[in-house]
Short mmCIF file of C-alpha atoms (C1' of nucleotides) and ligand atoms in Angstrom, two decimals:
data_model
loop_
_atom_site.label_atom_id
_atom_site.label_comp_id
_atom_site.label_asym_id
_atom_site.label_seq_id
_atom_site.Cartn_x
_atom_site.Cartn_y
_atom_site.Cartn_z
CA MET A 13 145.33 52.51 35.30
CA LYS A 14 145.29 54.34 38.50
CA ILE A 15 147.94 56.75 40.20
CA GLY A 16 149.26 53.90 42.44
CA GLU A 17 149.48 51.51 39.74
CA LEU A 18 151.16 54.22 37.28
CA ALA A 19 153.34 55.05 40.15
CA LYS A 20 154.74 51.75 41.17
CA GLN A 21 155.42 51.28 37.27
CA VAL A 22 157.78 54.81 36.88
CA GLY A 23 158.77 54.51 40.42
CA PHE A 24 157.66 57.53 41.62
CA THR A 25 155.56 58.19 44.78
CA VAL A 26 151.78 59.39 44.18
CA GLU A 27 152.30 62.39 45.74
CA THR A 28 155.28 63.09 43.61
CA ILE A 29 153.06 62.44 40.59
CA ARG A 30 150.35 64.43 41.74
CA TYR A 31 152.71 67.29 42.44
CA TYR A 32 153.97 67.49 38.88
CA GLU A 33 150.22 67.57 37.58
CA LYS A 34 150.10 70.40 39.25
CA GLU A 35 153.27 72.07 38.40
CA GLY A 36 152.46 71.20 34.94
CA LEU A 37 155.30 69.22 33.86
CA LEU A 38 152.66 66.29 33.75
CA HIS A 39 149.49 66.83 31.83
CA PRO A 40 146.18 66.61 33.97
CA ALA A 41 144.97 62.95 33.75
CA LEU A 42 141.30 62.30 32.33
CA ARG A 43 138.98 61.53 35.54
CA ASP A 44 136.47 58.34 36.54
CA PRO A 45 133.17 60.41 36.78
CA ALA A 46 132.04 57.78 39.13
CA ASN A 47 134.55 58.87 41.69
CA ASN A 48 136.97 61.34 40.22
CA TYR A 49 139.71 59.50 40.63
CA ARG A 50 143.03 60.17 37.84
CA ARG A 51 142.96 57.60 34.85
CA TYR A 52 146.33 57.28 33.20
CA ASP A 53 147.42 55.95 29.44
CA HIS A 54 150.53 54.82 27.95
CA SER A 55 151.54 58.43 27.35
CA HIS A 56 151.26 59.26 30.51
CA LEU A 57 153.96 56.78 31.81
CA GLU A 58 155.92 57.67 28.53
CA ARG A 59 156.30 61.46 29.90
CA LEU A 60 157.12 60.52 33.28
CA ILE A 61 159.47 57.75 32.41
CA PHE A 62 161.33 60.92 30.52
CA ILE A 63 160.63 63.15 33.36
CA ARG A 64 162.07 60.27 35.48
CA ARG A 65 165.09 59.49 33.56
CA CYS A 66 165.79 64.14 33.74
CA ARG A 67 165.35 63.95 37.50
CA THR A 68 167.28 61.65 37.70
CA LEU A 69 170.53 63.48 35.64
CA ALA A 70 169.86 65.95 38.38
CA MET A 71 168.15 68.95 35.68
CA THR A 72 165.64 71.01 37.13
CA HIS A 73 161.98 71.10 36.20
CA GLU A 74 162.85 74.12 34.17
CA GLU A 75 165.33 72.36 32.24
CA ILE A 76 162.95 69.61 31.83
CA GLN A 77 160.34 71.50 30.62
CA VAL A 78 162.78 72.64 27.82
CA LEU A 79 162.66 69.19 26.80
CA LEU A 80 159.33 68.41 26.62
CA GLN A 81 158.61 70.66 24.29
CA ALA A 82 161.54 69.63 21.87
CA ARG A 83 159.69 66.13 22.59
CA VAL A 84 156.90 67.11 20.96
CA GLN A 85 157.97 69.50 18.21
CA PRO A 86 159.56 66.88 15.93
CA ASN A 87 160.42 69.68 12.98
CA ALA A 88 162.46 71.58 14.78
CA SER A 89 166.54 71.71 15.88
CA CYS A 90 167.81 69.84 18.21
CA GLU A 91 170.41 72.88 19.21
CA THR A 92 168.31 74.03 22.06
CA ILE A 93 168.88 70.57 23.41
CA ASN A 94 172.83 70.54 23.04
CA GLU A 95 172.89 73.42 24.71
CA LEU A 96 170.93 72.85 27.48
CA ILE A 97 173.04 69.60 28.08
CA ASP A 98 176.18 71.51 27.60
CA GLU A 99 175.50 73.78 30.14
CA HIS A 100 174.12 71.27 32.29
CA ILE A 101 176.99 69.61 32.29
CA HIS A 102 178.54 72.44 33.75
CA HIS A 103 176.33 73.12 36.10
CA VAL A 104 177.73 69.45 37.99
CA GLN A 105 181.24 70.42 36.94
CA ALA A 106 181.00 73.49 38.02
CA ARG A 107 179.70 71.99 41.55
CA ILE A 108 181.93 68.80 41.61
CA ALA A 109 184.87 71.50 41.58
CA GLU A 110 183.62 73.52 45.07
CA LEU A 111 183.02 70.41 46.88
CA GLN A 112 186.42 69.18 46.12
CA ILE A 113 187.65 72.38 47.18
CA LEU A 114 185.31 71.54 50.41
CA GLU A 115 186.74 68.32 50.73
CA THR A 116 190.91 69.75 50.55
CA GLN A 117 189.91 71.99 53.33
CA LEU A 118 187.94 70.13 55.84
CA ILE A 119 190.62 67.76 55.62
CA GLU A 120 193.30 69.87 56.51
CA LEU A 121 190.84 70.86 59.25
CA ARG A 122 190.94 67.65 60.70
CA GLY A 123 194.57 67.18 60.46
CA GLN A 124 194.67 69.93 63.30
CA CYS A 125 193.53 67.12 65.78
CA ARG A 126 195.44 64.33 65.86
CA ALA A 127 194.80 62.91 69.49
CA ALA A 128 191.93 62.98 72.00
CA HIS A 129 191.87 65.64 74.28
CA THR A 130 190.54 68.65 76.03
CA THR A 131 188.41 70.78 73.79
CA ARG A 132 190.04 73.87 75.31
CA ASP A 133 193.10 72.65 73.18
CA CYS A 134 191.31 70.98 70.14
CA GLY A 135 192.68 72.57 67.06
CA ILE A 136 189.97 72.18 65.01
CA LEU A 137 187.78 74.38 67.19
CA ARG A 138 190.92 76.89 67.64
CA GLU A 139 191.52 76.33 63.33
CA LEU A 140 187.70 77.43 62.86
CA ASP A 141 187.52 80.44 65.90
CA HIS A 142 190.58 81.93 63.97
CA PRO A 143 190.76 81.45 60.24
CA THR A 144 194.36 81.28 59.57
CA GLU A 145 194.86 81.79 55.89
CA GLU A 146 191.94 83.87 53.50
CA LEU A 147 189.83 80.66 53.16
CA THR A 148 187.14 83.04 54.82
CA GLU A 149 185.98 83.28 51.12
CA PRO A 150 182.94 81.11 50.61
CA ALA A 151 184.51 78.41 48.46
CA VAL A 152 181.03 77.70 47.80
CA VAL A 153 180.02 80.16 45.36
CA HIS A 154 176.04 79.60 44.53
CA SER A 155 176.25 77.93 41.68
CA HIS A 156 173.13 76.57 39.66
CA VAL A 157 173.12 73.27 40.69
CA PRO A 158 173.62 73.28 44.79
CA GLY A 159 175.44 70.30 46.58
CA SER A 160 177.29 72.76 48.80
CA GLN A 161 175.13 72.78 51.68
CA CYS A 162 174.99 69.59 54.09
CA ARG A 163 171.70 68.76 54.63
CA GLY A 164 170.27 67.61 58.68
CA GLY A 165 171.03 64.10 59.15
CA GLN A 166 168.47 61.78 57.93
CA HIS A 167 171.16 58.45 57.45
CA LYS A 168 169.96 56.59 60.32
CA MET B 7 177.82 98.24 67.66
CA LYS B 8 174.70 97.75 65.45
CA ILE B 9 173.75 94.93 63.43
CA GLY B 10 175.01 96.31 60.08
CA GLU B 11 178.69 97.07 61.60
CA LEU B 12 178.65 93.91 62.75
CA ALA B 13 176.79 92.45 59.06
CA LYS B 14 180.09 94.19 57.79
CA GLN B 15 182.52 93.17 59.98
CA VAL B 16 181.61 89.62 58.98
CA GLY B 17 180.53 88.99 56.14
CA PHE B 18 176.53 88.44 56.72
CA THR B 19 173.96 90.44 55.60
CA VAL B 20 171.84 91.68 58.84
CA GLU B 21 168.66 89.83 57.52
CA THR B 22 171.02 86.48 58.00
CA ILE B 23 171.92 87.95 61.27
CA ARG B 24 168.64 88.55 62.25
CA TYR B 25 167.88 84.78 60.91
CA TYR B 26 170.37 83.38 62.84
CA GLU B 27 169.38 84.77 65.68
CA LYS B 28 165.43 83.25 65.49
CA GLU B 29 167.77 80.05 64.93
CA GLY B 30 169.22 79.86 68.07
CA LEU B 31 172.29 80.10 66.78
CA LEU B 32 173.54 83.20 67.62
CA HIS B 33 172.41 84.58 70.93
CA PRO B 34 169.86 86.90 71.23
CA ALA B 35 171.55 90.79 71.63
CA LEU B 36 170.95 92.98 74.28
CA ARG B 37 168.22 95.66 73.02
CA ASP B 38 168.98 99.93 73.45
CA PRO B 39 166.15 100.70 75.49
CA ALA B 40 165.47 103.99 73.62
CA ASN B 41 164.92 102.66 70.08
CA ASN B 42 164.75 99.28 70.13
CA TYR B 43 167.98 98.34 68.29
CA ARG B 44 170.19 95.28 68.60
CA ARG B 45 173.39 95.61 70.39
CA TYR B 46 176.50 93.80 69.58
CA ASP B 47 179.72 92.89 71.71
CA HIS B 48 182.77 91.36 70.90
CA SER B 49 181.84 87.25 72.27
CA HIS B 50 178.67 87.95 69.54
CA LEU B 51 181.58 88.97 66.39
CA GLU B 52 183.48 86.05 67.14
CA ARG B 53 180.72 83.69 67.66
CA LEU B 54 179.76 84.33 64.03
CA ILE B 55 183.14 84.14 62.66
CA PHE B 56 183.04 80.93 63.92
CA ILE B 57 179.76 80.49 62.28
CA ARG B 58 180.94 81.60 58.85
CA ARG B 59 183.67 79.35 58.72
CA CYS B 60 181.45 76.11 59.47
CA ARG B 61 178.81 77.58 56.67
CA THR B 62 182.10 78.00 54.55
CA LEU B 63 182.78 74.38 55.16
CA ALA B 64 179.30 73.49 54.46
CA MET B 65 177.78 72.72 57.49
CA THR B 66 174.27 72.39 58.90
CA HIS B 67 173.12 74.15 61.34
CA GLU B 68 172.67 71.30 63.37
CA GLU B 69 176.33 70.54 62.91
CA ILE B 70 177.30 74.01 63.77
CA GLN B 71 175.38 74.11 67.12
CA VAL B 72 177.48 71.38 68.36
CA LEU B 73 180.36 72.08 67.33
CA LEU B 74 179.16 75.35 69.43
CA GLN B 75 178.38 73.88 72.45
CA ALA B 76 181.57 72.01 72.41
CA ARG B 77 183.52 75.25 72.88
CA VAL B 78 181.89 76.21 76.00
CA GLN B 79 182.93 73.43 77.23
CA PRO B 80 186.72 73.44 77.43
CA ASN B 81 187.20 70.42 79.46
CA ALA B 82 184.86 67.90 77.46
CA SER B 83 186.79 65.28 75.10
CA CYS B 84 186.90 66.59 71.52
CA GLU B 85 186.29 63.42 70.62
CA THR B 86 182.54 64.62 69.21
CA ILE B 87 183.93 67.24 67.29
CA ASN B 88 186.35 64.48 65.26
CA GLU B 89 183.65 62.58 64.53
CA LEU B 90 181.52 65.40 63.29
CA ILE B 91 184.18 66.45 61.08
CA ASP B 92 184.66 63.17 59.74
CA GLU B 93 181.22 62.17 59.19
CA HIS B 94 180.61 65.71 57.45
CA ILE B 95 184.22 65.18 55.13
CA HIS B 96 182.39 61.69 54.47
CA HIS B 97 179.17 63.65 53.31
CA VAL B 98 180.88 65.67 50.97
CA GLN B 99 182.90 62.71 49.62
CA ALA B 100 179.79 60.86 49.23
CA ARG B 101 177.97 63.83 46.57
CA ILE B 102 181.00 64.17 45.06
CA ALA B 103 180.73 61.13 44.17
CA GLU B 104 177.25 60.68 43.65
CA LEU B 105 178.05 63.93 40.80
CA GLN B 106 180.38 61.89 39.32
CA ILE B 107 178.63 59.56 38.07
CA LEU B 108 176.11 61.86 37.16
CA GLU B 109 178.71 63.53 34.56
CA THR B 110 179.56 60.60 33.25
CA GLN B 111 176.03 59.84 32.23
CA LEU B 112 176.14 63.50 31.35
CA ILE B 113 179.03 63.30 29.15
CA GLU B 114 177.68 59.96 27.82
CA LEU B 115 174.23 61.55 26.65
CA ARG B 116 175.86 64.15 25.13
CA GLY B 117 177.55 62.18 22.43
CA GLN B 118 174.45 60.74 21.18
CA CYS B 119 173.79 63.95 19.37
CA ARG B 120 176.71 65.24 17.75
CA ALA B 121 175.68 67.26 14.09
CA ALA B 122 172.54 69.46 14.65
CA HIS B 123 169.25 68.00 13.28
CA THR B 124 165.88 67.34 13.78
CA THR B 125 164.63 66.64 16.97
CA ARG B 126 162.47 63.89 15.76
CA ASP B 127 166.12 62.02 14.90
CA CYS B 128 167.93 63.57 17.86
CA GLY B 129 170.13 61.08 19.97
CA ILE B 130 169.90 62.53 23.55
CA LEU B 131 165.69 63.02 23.24
CA ARG B 132 165.72 58.88 22.10
CA GLU B 133 168.01 58.20 25.37
CA LEU B 134 165.81 60.23 27.38
CA ASP B 135 162.61 58.09 25.99
CA HIS B 136 164.04 54.92 25.97
CA PRO B 137 167.17 54.63 28.82
CA THR B 138 169.00 51.82 27.49
CA GLU B 139 171.38 50.59 30.44
CA GLU B 140 169.58 50.40 33.98
CA LEU B 141 170.82 53.65 34.69
CA THR B 142 167.26 54.50 35.39
CA GLU B 143 168.25 53.54 38.88
CA PRO B 144 168.57 56.71 40.91
CA ALA B 145 172.57 57.37 40.71
CA VAL B 146 171.72 60.32 42.80
CA VAL B 147 170.69 58.88 46.49
CA HIS B 148 169.76 61.19 48.54
CA SER B 149 173.09 61.45 51.20
CA HIS B 150 173.24 64.27 53.65
CA VAL B 151 174.71 66.89 51.50
CA PRO B 152 172.50 67.90 48.49
CA GLY B 153 173.41 69.14 45.27
CA SER B 154 172.61 66.16 43.44
CA GLN B 155 170.08 68.81 42.34
CA CYS B 156 170.37 71.72 39.72
CA ARG B 157 168.29 74.95 40.70
CA GLY B 158 167.12 77.50 38.81
CA GLY B 159 169.79 79.50 36.64
CA GLN B 160 170.54 82.71 38.25
CA HIS B 161 173.96 82.82 36.53
CA LYS B 162 173.60 85.59 33.94
"C1'" DC C 2 162.01 119.41 58.18
"C1'" DT C 3 162.78 116.54 54.86
"C1'" DT C 4 165.54 113.15 52.62
"C1'" DG C 5 168.13 109.39 53.03
"C1'" DA C 6 170.42 105.44 55.71
"C1'" DC C 7 169.69 102.74 59.10
"C1'" DC C 8 166.70 99.96 62.11
"C1'" DC C 9 162.30 96.81 63.58
"C1'" DT C 10 158.59 92.69 63.08
"C1'" DA C 11 156.10 89.68 60.59
"C1'" DA C 12 154.73 86.62 56.40
"C1'" DA C 13 155.58 85.31 52.34
"C1'" DG C 14 159.25 82.55 48.42
"C1'" DC C 15 162.75 79.48 46.67
"C1'" DA C 16 163.05 73.59 44.69
"C1'" DG C 17 161.24 70.03 44.95
"C1'" DC C 18 159.20 67.32 46.79
"C1'" DT C 19 157.24 64.98 52.06
"C1'" DT C 20 154.02 64.75 54.76
"C1'" DC C 21 149.57 65.62 57.69
"C1'" DA C 22 144.79 66.64 58.50
"C1'" DG C 23 140.73 65.22 57.15
"C1'" DG C 24 137.57 62.53 54.03
"C1'" DG C 25 136.11 59.77 50.64
"C1'" DT C 26 135.48 54.56 47.80
"C1'" DG C 27 135.46 50.12 47.08
"C1'" DT C 28 136.89 45.57 47.40
"C1'" DT C 29 137.16 41.51 51.38
"C1'" DT C 30 135.96 39.28 55.45
"C1'" DA C 31 134.02 37.95 60.03
"C1'" DT D 22 126.15 43.72 56.92
"C1'" DA D 23 129.21 45.74 59.13
"C1'" DA D 24 134.15 46.62 60.30
"C1'" DA D 25 138.82 46.48 58.40
"C1'" DC D 26 141.92 47.71 55.07
"C1'" DA D 27 143.34 49.64 50.46
"C1'" DC D 28 143.19 53.11 47.85
"C1'" DC D 29 142.00 57.20 46.19
"C1'" DC D 30 140.72 63.05 46.62
"C1'" DT D 31 142.48 68.00 48.18
"C1'" DG D 32 144.81 71.76 50.73
"C1'" DA D 33 148.02 73.14 53.51
"C1'" DA D 34 152.34 72.98 55.67
"C1'" DG D 35 157.01 71.68 56.69
"C1'" DC D 36 162.01 70.84 55.28
"C1'" DT D 37 166.94 73.74 54.27
"C1'" DG D 38 168.77 78.23 54.34
"C1'" DC D 39 168.02 81.66 53.85
"C1'" DT D 40 166.34 86.58 50.41
"C1'" DT D 41 162.72 89.16 49.47
"C1'" DT D 42 158.64 92.16 50.20
"C1'" DA D 43 155.81 94.82 53.08
"C1'" DG D 44 155.04 97.91 56.41
"C1'" DG D 45 156.80 100.91 59.52
"C1'" DG D 46 160.09 103.32 63.06
"C1'" DT D 47 164.80 105.98 64.16
"C1'" DC D 48 168.00 109.58 63.80
"C1'" DA D 49 171.60 112.18 61.65
"C1'" DA D 50 172.92 115.77 58.40
"C1'" DG D 51 171.43 119.95 55.29
ZN1 ZN E 207 171.44 72.75 34.79
ZN1 ZN E 208 191.07 67.56 69.28
ZN1 ZN E 209 177.83 67.14 57.07
ZN1 ZN E 210 170.22 66.05 18.47
#
DNA sequence: CTTGACCCTAAAGCAGCTTCAGGGTGTTTA
DNA sequence: TAAACACCCTGAAGCTGCTTTAGGGTCAAG
């Protein structure tokens, strides 16, 4: 099948699939000699489904590579896999903890302004200007899983 | 004061401060005509402290710009500020919710392998290969606050 | 007068894509 | 038969918020 159909089947865009090939996550497809189009078979599809599931679980390409390796070594011990998943769970839990601290701080900050008034008298700005507690220290350390930063608003 | 001292006072690196100037978060500093070094005064310091607090709270530069604007318009209503903070709290809460779903899924996945054996028989790989439930759907939608993805391990 | 600490700029790198620019292929339809 | 349209290709740049690198000037102390 051609890349467009593959994309539809697995739920990636064609660009993403080409990107994965370039990154080495997906084996290069055979090319149709007539037009140089990529041709995919069932093994590509299975591999992409696997990758998609891993990405859905927020693994890095590096982590996924390890799992893909293990997948083609059926006689090896699965200890590596277990460790990887365990570590990854820690990554996610660490990020959750960071974000929960953030949430608390933000809600407290929000509480500094109840009624609408001029910015001059806004408790929020005041708080941001003169951090009261030493919450100046980064609640968000750079743990392995990002997600502390707030990205540009693409929600309409 | 020079950039190095300012950096020490506010806890940014000099590179970050120069970067903020280039991005328009921080007003360009006056330059010492003799050597072209940047010279900072107290207002720069205050502004940087404000920015630092906002970054600690995981706001984007865009969000911070809005707050900085409000800060220099003392007679405007602080409604904008309240809305911004409220929205930002939602960003964080949404990301926490996503990560908690992730956590649940990962722990369930981990439960597929109890004893160590060969990868051929590993329940984890099996599960990743053939997603049982339709958890194939992205638990991690791209909400405004990132943090679903797991970045390359820089923890030693 | 050299060492070391500090300052400068411009460009590239990070993760994981997405978007763009510029062009070929292939089927359908007016 | 030609235009329209959907699909394919490549390579490079853009996104976020910095950090790192390369390559160089400035200045105080020893
Ligand atoms: Zn991880
Ligand atoms: Zn207010
Ligand atoms: Zn936000
Ligand atoms: Zn196992």
